[in-house]
mmCIF file of C-alpha atoms in Angstrom:
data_model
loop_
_atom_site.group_PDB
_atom_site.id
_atom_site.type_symbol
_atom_site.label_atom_id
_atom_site.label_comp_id
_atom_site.label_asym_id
_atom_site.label_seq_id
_atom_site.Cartn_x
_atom_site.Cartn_y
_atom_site.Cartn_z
ATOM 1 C CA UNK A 1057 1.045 0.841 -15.904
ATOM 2 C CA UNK A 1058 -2.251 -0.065 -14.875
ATOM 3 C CA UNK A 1059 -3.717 1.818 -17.283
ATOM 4 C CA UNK A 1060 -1.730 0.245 -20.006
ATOM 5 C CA UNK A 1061 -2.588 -2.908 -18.280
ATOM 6 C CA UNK A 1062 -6.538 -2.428 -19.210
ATOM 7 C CA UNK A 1063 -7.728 -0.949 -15.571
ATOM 8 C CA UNK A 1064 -10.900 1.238 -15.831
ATOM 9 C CA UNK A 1065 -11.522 1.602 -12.239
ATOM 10 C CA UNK A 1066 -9.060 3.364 -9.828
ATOM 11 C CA UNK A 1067 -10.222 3.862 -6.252
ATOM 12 C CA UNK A 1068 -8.582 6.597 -4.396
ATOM 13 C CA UNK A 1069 -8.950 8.129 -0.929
ATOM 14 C CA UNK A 1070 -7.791 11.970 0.227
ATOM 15 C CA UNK A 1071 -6.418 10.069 3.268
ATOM 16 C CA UNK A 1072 -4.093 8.043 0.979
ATOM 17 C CA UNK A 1073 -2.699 11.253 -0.736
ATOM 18 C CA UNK A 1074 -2.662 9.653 -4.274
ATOM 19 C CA UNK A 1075 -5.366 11.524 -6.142
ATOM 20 C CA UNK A 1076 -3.072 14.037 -7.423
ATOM 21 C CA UNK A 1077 -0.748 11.334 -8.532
ATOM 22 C CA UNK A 1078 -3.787 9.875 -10.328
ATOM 23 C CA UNK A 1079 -5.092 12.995 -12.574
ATOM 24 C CA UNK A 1080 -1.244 13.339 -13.167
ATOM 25 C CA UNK A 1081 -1.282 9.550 -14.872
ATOM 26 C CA UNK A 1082 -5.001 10.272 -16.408
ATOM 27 C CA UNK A 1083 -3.817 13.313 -17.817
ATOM 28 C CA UNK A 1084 -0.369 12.212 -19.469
ATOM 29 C CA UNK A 1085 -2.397 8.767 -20.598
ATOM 30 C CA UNK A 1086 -4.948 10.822 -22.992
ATOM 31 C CA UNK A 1087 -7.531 8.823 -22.031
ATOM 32 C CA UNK A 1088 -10.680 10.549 -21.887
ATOM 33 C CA UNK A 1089 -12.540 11.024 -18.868
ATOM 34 C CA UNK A 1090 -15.883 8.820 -19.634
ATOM 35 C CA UNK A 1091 -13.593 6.045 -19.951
ATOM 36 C CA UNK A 1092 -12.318 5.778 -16.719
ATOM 37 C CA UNK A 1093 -14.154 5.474 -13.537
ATOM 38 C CA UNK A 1094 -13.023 7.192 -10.145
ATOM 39 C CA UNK A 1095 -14.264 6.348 -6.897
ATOM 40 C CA UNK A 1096 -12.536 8.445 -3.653
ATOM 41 C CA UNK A 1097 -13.648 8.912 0.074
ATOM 42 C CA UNK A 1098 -13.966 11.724 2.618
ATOM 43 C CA UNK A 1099 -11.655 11.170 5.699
ATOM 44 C CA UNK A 1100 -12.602 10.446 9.053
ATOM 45 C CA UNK A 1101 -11.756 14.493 9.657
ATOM 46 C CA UNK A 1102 -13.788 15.598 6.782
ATOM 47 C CA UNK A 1103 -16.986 14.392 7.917
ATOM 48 C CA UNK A 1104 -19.812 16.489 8.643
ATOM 49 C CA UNK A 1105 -22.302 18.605 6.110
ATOM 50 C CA UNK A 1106 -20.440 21.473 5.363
ATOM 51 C CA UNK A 1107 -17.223 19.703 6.253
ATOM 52 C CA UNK A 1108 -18.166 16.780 3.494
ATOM 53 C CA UNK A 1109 -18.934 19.670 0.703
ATOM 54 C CA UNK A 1110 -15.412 21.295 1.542
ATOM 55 C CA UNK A 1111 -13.655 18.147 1.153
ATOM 56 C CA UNK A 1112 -15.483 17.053 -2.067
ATOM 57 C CA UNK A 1113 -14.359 19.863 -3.333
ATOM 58 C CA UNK A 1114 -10.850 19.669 -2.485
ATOM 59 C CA UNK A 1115 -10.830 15.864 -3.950
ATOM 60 C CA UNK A 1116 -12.682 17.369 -7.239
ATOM 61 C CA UNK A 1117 -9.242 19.757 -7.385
ATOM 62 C CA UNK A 1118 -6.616 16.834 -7.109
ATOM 63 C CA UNK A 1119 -8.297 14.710 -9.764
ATOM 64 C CA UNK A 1120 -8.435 17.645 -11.692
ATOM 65 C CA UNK A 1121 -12.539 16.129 -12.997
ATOM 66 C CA UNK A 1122 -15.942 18.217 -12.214
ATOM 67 C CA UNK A 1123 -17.166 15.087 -11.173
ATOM 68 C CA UNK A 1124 -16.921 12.365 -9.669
ATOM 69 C CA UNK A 1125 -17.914 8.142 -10.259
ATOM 70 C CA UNK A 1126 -18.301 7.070 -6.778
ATOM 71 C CA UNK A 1127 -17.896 8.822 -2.744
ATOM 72 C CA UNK A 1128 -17.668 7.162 -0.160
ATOM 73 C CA UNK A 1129 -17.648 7.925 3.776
ATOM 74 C CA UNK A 1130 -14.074 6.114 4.685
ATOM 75 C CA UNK A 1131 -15.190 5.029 8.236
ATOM 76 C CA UNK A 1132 -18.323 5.837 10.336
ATOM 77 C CA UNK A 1133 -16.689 7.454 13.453
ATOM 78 C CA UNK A 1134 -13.655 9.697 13.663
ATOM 79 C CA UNK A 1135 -12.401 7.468 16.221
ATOM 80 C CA UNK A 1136 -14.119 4.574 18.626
ATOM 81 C CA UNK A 1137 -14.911 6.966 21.348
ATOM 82 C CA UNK A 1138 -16.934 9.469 19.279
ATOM 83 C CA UNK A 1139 -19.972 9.386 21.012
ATOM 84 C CA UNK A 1140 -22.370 11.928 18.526
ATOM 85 C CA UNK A 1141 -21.460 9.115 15.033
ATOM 86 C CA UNK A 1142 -25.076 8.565 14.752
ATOM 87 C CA UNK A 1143 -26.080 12.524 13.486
ATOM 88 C CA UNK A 1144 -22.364 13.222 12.511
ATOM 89 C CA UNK A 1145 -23.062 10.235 9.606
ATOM 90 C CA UNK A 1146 -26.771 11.744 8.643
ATOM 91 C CA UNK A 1147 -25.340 15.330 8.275
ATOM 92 C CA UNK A 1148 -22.239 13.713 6.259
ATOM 93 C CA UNK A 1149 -24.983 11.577 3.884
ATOM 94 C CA UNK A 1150 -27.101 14.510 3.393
ATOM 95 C CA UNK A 1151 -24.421 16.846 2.043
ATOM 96 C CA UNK A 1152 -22.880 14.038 0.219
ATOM 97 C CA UNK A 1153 -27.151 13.149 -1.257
ATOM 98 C CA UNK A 1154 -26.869 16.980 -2.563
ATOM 99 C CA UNK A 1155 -24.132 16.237 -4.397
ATOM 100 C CA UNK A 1156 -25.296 13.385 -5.863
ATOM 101 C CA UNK A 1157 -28.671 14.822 -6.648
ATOM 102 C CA UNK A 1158 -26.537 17.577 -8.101
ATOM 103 C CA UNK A 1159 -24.831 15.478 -10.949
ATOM 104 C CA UNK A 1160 -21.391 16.379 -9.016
ATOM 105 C CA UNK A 1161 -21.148 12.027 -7.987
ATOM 106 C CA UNK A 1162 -22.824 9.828 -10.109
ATOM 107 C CA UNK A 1163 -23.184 7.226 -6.940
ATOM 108 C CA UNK A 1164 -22.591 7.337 -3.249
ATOM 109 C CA UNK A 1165 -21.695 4.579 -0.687
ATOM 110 C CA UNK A 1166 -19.871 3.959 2.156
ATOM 111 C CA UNK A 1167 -16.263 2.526 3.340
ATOM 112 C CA UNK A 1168 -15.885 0.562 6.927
ATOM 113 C CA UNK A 1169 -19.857 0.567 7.622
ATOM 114 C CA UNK A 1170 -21.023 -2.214 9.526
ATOM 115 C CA UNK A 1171 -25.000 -3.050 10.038
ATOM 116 C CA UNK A 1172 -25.824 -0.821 13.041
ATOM 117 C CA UNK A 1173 -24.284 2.239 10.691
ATOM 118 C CA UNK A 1174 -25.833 1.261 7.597
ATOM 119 C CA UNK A 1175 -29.092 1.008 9.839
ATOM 120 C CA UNK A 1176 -29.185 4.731 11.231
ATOM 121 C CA UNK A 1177 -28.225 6.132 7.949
ATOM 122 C CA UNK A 1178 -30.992 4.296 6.323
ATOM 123 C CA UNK A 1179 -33.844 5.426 8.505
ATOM 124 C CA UNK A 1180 -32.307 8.928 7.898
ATOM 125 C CA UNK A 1181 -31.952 9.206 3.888
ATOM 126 C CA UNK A 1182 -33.345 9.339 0.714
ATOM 127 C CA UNK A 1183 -30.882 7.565 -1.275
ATOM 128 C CA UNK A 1184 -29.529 4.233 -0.373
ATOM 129 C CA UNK A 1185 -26.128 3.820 -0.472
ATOM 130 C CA UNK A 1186 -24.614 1.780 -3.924
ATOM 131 C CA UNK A 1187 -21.409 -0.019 -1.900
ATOM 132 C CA UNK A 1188 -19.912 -0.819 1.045
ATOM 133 C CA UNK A 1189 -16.499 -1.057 1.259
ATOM 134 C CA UNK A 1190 -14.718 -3.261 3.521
ATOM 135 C CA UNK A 1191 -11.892 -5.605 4.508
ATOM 136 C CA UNK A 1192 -13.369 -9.542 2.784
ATOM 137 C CA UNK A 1193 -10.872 -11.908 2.310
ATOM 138 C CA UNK A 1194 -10.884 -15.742 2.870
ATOM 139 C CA UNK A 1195 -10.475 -16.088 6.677
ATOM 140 C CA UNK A 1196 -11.955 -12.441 7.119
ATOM 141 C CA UNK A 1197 -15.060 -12.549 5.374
ATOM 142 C CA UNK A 1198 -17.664 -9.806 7.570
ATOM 143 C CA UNK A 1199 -20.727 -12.557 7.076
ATOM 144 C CA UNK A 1200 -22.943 -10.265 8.939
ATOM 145 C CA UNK A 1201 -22.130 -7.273 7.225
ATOM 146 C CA UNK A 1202 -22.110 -8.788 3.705
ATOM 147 C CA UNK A 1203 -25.582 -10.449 4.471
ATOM 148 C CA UNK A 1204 -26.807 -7.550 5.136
ATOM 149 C CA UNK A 1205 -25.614 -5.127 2.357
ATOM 150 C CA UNK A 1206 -26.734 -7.722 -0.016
ATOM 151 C CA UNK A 1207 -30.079 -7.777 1.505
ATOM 152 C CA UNK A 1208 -30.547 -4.251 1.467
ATOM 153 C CA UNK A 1209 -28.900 -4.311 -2.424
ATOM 154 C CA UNK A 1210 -25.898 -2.594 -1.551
ATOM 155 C CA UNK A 1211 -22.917 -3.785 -3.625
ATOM 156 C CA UNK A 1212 -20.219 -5.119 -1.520
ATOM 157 C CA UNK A 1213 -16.766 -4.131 -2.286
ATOM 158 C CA UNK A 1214 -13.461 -5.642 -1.207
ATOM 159 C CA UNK A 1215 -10.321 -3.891 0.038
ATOM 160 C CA UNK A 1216 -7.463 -5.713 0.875
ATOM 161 C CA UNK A 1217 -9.425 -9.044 -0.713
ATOM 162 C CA UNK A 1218 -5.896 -10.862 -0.274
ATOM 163 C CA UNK A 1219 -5.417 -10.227 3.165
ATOM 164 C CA UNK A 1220 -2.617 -7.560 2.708
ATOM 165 C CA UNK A 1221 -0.526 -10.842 1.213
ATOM 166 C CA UNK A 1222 -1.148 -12.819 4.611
ATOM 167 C CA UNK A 1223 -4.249 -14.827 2.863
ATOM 168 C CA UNK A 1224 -1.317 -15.916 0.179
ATOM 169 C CA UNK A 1225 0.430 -18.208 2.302
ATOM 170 C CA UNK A 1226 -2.308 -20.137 3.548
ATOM 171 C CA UNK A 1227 -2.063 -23.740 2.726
ATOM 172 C CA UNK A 1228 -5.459 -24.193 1.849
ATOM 173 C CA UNK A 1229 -5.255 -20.872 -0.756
ATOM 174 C CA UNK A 1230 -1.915 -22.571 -1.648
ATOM 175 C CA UNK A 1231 -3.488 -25.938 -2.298
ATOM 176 C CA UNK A 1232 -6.208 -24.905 -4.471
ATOM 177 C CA UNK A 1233 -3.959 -22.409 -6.650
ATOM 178 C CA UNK A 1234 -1.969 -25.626 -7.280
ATOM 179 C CA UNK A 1235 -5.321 -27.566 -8.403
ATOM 180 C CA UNK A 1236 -6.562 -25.193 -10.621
ATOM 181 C CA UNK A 1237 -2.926 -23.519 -11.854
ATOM 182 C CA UNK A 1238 -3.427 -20.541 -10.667
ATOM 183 C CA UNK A 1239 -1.837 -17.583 -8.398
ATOM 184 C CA UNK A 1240 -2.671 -17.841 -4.973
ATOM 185 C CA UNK A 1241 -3.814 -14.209 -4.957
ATOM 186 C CA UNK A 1242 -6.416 -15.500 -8.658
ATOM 187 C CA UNK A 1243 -7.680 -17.912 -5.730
ATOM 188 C CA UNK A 1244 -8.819 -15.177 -3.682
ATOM 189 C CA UNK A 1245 -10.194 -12.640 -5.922
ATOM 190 C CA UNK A 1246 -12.484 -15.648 -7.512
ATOM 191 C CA UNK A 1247 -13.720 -16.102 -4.175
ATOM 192 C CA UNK A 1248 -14.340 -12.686 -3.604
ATOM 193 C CA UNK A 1249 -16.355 -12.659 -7.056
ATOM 194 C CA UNK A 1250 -18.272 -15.972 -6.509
ATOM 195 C CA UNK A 1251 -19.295 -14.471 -3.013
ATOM 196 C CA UNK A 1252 -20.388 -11.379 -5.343
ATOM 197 C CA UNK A 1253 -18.356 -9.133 -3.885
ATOM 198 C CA UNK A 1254 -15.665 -6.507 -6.376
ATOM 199 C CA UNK A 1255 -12.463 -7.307 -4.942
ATOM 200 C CA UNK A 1256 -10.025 -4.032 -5.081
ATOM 201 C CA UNK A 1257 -6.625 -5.398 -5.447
ATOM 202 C CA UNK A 1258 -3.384 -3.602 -5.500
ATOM 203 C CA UNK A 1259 -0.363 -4.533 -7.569
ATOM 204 C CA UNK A 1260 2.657 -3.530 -8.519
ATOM 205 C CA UNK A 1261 3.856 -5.280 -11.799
ATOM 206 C CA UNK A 1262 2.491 -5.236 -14.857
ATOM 207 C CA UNK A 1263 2.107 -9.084 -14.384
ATOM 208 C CA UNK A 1264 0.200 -9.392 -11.691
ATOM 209 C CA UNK A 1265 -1.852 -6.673 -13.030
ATOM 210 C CA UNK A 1266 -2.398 -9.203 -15.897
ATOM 211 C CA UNK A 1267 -2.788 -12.050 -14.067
ATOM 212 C CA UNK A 1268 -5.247 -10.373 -11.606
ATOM 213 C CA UNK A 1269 -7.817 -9.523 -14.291
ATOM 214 C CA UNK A 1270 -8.080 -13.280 -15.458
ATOM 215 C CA UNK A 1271 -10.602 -14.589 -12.693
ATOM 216 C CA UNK A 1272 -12.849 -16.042 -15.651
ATOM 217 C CA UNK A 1273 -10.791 -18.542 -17.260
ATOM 218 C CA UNK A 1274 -11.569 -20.462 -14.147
ATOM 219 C CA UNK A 1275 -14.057 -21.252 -11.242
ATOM 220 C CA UNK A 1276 -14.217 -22.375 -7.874
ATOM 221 C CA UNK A 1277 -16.052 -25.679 -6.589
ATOM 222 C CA UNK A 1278 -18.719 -25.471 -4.274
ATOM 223 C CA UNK A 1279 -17.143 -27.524 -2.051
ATOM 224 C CA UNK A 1280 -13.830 -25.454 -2.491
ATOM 225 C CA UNK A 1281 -15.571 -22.261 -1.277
ATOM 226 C CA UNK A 1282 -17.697 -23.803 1.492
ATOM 227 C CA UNK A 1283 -13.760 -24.876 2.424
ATOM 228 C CA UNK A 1284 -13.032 -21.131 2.282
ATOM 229 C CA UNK A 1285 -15.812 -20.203 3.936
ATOM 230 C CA UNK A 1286 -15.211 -21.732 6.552
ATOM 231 C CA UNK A 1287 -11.669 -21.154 7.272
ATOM 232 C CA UNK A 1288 -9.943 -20.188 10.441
ATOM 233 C CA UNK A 1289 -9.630 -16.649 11.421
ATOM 234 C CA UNK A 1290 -7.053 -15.408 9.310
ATOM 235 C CA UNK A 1291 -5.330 -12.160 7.766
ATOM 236 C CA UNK A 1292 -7.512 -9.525 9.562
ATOM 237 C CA UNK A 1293 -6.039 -6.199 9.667
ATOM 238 C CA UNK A 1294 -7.061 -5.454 12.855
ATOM 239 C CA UNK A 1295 -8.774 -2.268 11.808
ATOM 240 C CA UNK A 1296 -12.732 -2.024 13.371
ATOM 241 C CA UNK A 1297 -14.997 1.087 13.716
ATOM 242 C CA UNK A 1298 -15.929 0.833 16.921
ATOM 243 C CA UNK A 1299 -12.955 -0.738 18.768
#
């Protein structure tokens, strides 16, 4: 459906346990492979040089593709506690920087990474990471980490940029969908692409599929996004790296 809808871009994840499902719907759609562009991430299990390689591999298998569009590390520690994150992350990049200098992944980034990650892996590496991908929504918007991606050119991405459907309900979101005449979710994925940041949405109807990709018939005040800016704390999944 999203295909049919005009998506290009399909991020995936071996944790998620769709990338078979996803070679299955490339494969029956006869769309070629250039055309489409696949991003998937290592799990927090799969980390580690050899460990990285083994799992790329694997992912490579359930796309059914010899390459690959964009990796990513899915979190920076297997779990808060993990003291040894620091070398376990270099020794995960520098597998995953083989790869890339390979041909295998055409770019390489990172999923969950806040500053003091970013920081160790770039005093370790030779190429930069291209994204980060984390939680931004209005009311969870990571200024640090953004600021600092940006700074260091590393393209933000956006997962769950409405707030897992929590953002949608917020009278302010609702208040400016009404003003402009737009879907509450359109109101946060403009944000998202004002703040240049690519929101990853999910949806499951070709409508909102539809009405997700039109973010440019319309555009967002300054005043309306200092207003979401500066919202209260709201939507956060509750999901940190080192809590």
């Amino acid at each position: 459906m999203a295909l049919e809808a005009g998506y290009r871009y399909f991020d995936t994840a071996s944790f998620y346990q769709t990338e078979a499902y996803v070679a299955e719907a490339l494969r029956d759609s006869g769309i070629a492979r250039n055309e489409v562009f696949l991003a998937s991430k290592m799990w927090k299990d799969e980390m580690g040089y050899e460990q990285a390689k083994a799992a790329f591999q694997r992912t490579l298998e359930r796309l059914e593709t010899d390459y690959l569009d964009l990796y990513l590390i899915h979190w920076p520690r297997p779990h808060a506690g993990y003291a040894d994150w620091k070398q376990l992350d270099v020794d995960t990049w520098r597998a995953m920087e083989e790869l890339y200098q390979a041909g295998k992944i055409r770019a390489i980034g990172l999923s969950n990474f806040l500053p003091q990650h970013i920081e160790n892996l770039l005093q370790h590496s030779r190429v930069t990471p291209i994204a980060n991908q984390i939680e931004f929504h209005p009311g969870h918007t990571q200024e640090a980490t953004v600021r600092y991606c940006q700074a260091h050119g590393i393209q933000v991405q956006a997962w769950s940029p409405m707030g897992r459907t929590r953002v949608l309900h917020d009278p302010l979101v609702q208040e400016l969908a009404e003003a402009h005449g737009v879907s509450a979710a359109q109101i946060c994925l403009r944000y998202a692409v004002q703040r240049q940041v690519i929101p990853l949405p999910k949806a499951s109807s070709m409508e909102r599929m539809k009405q997700n990709q039109d973010l440019f018939s319309f555009a967002l005040s300054q005043e309306e996004m200092f207003r979401l800016d500066t919202m209260p704390p709201t939507g956060w999944s509750g999901q940190h790296p080192d809590l």
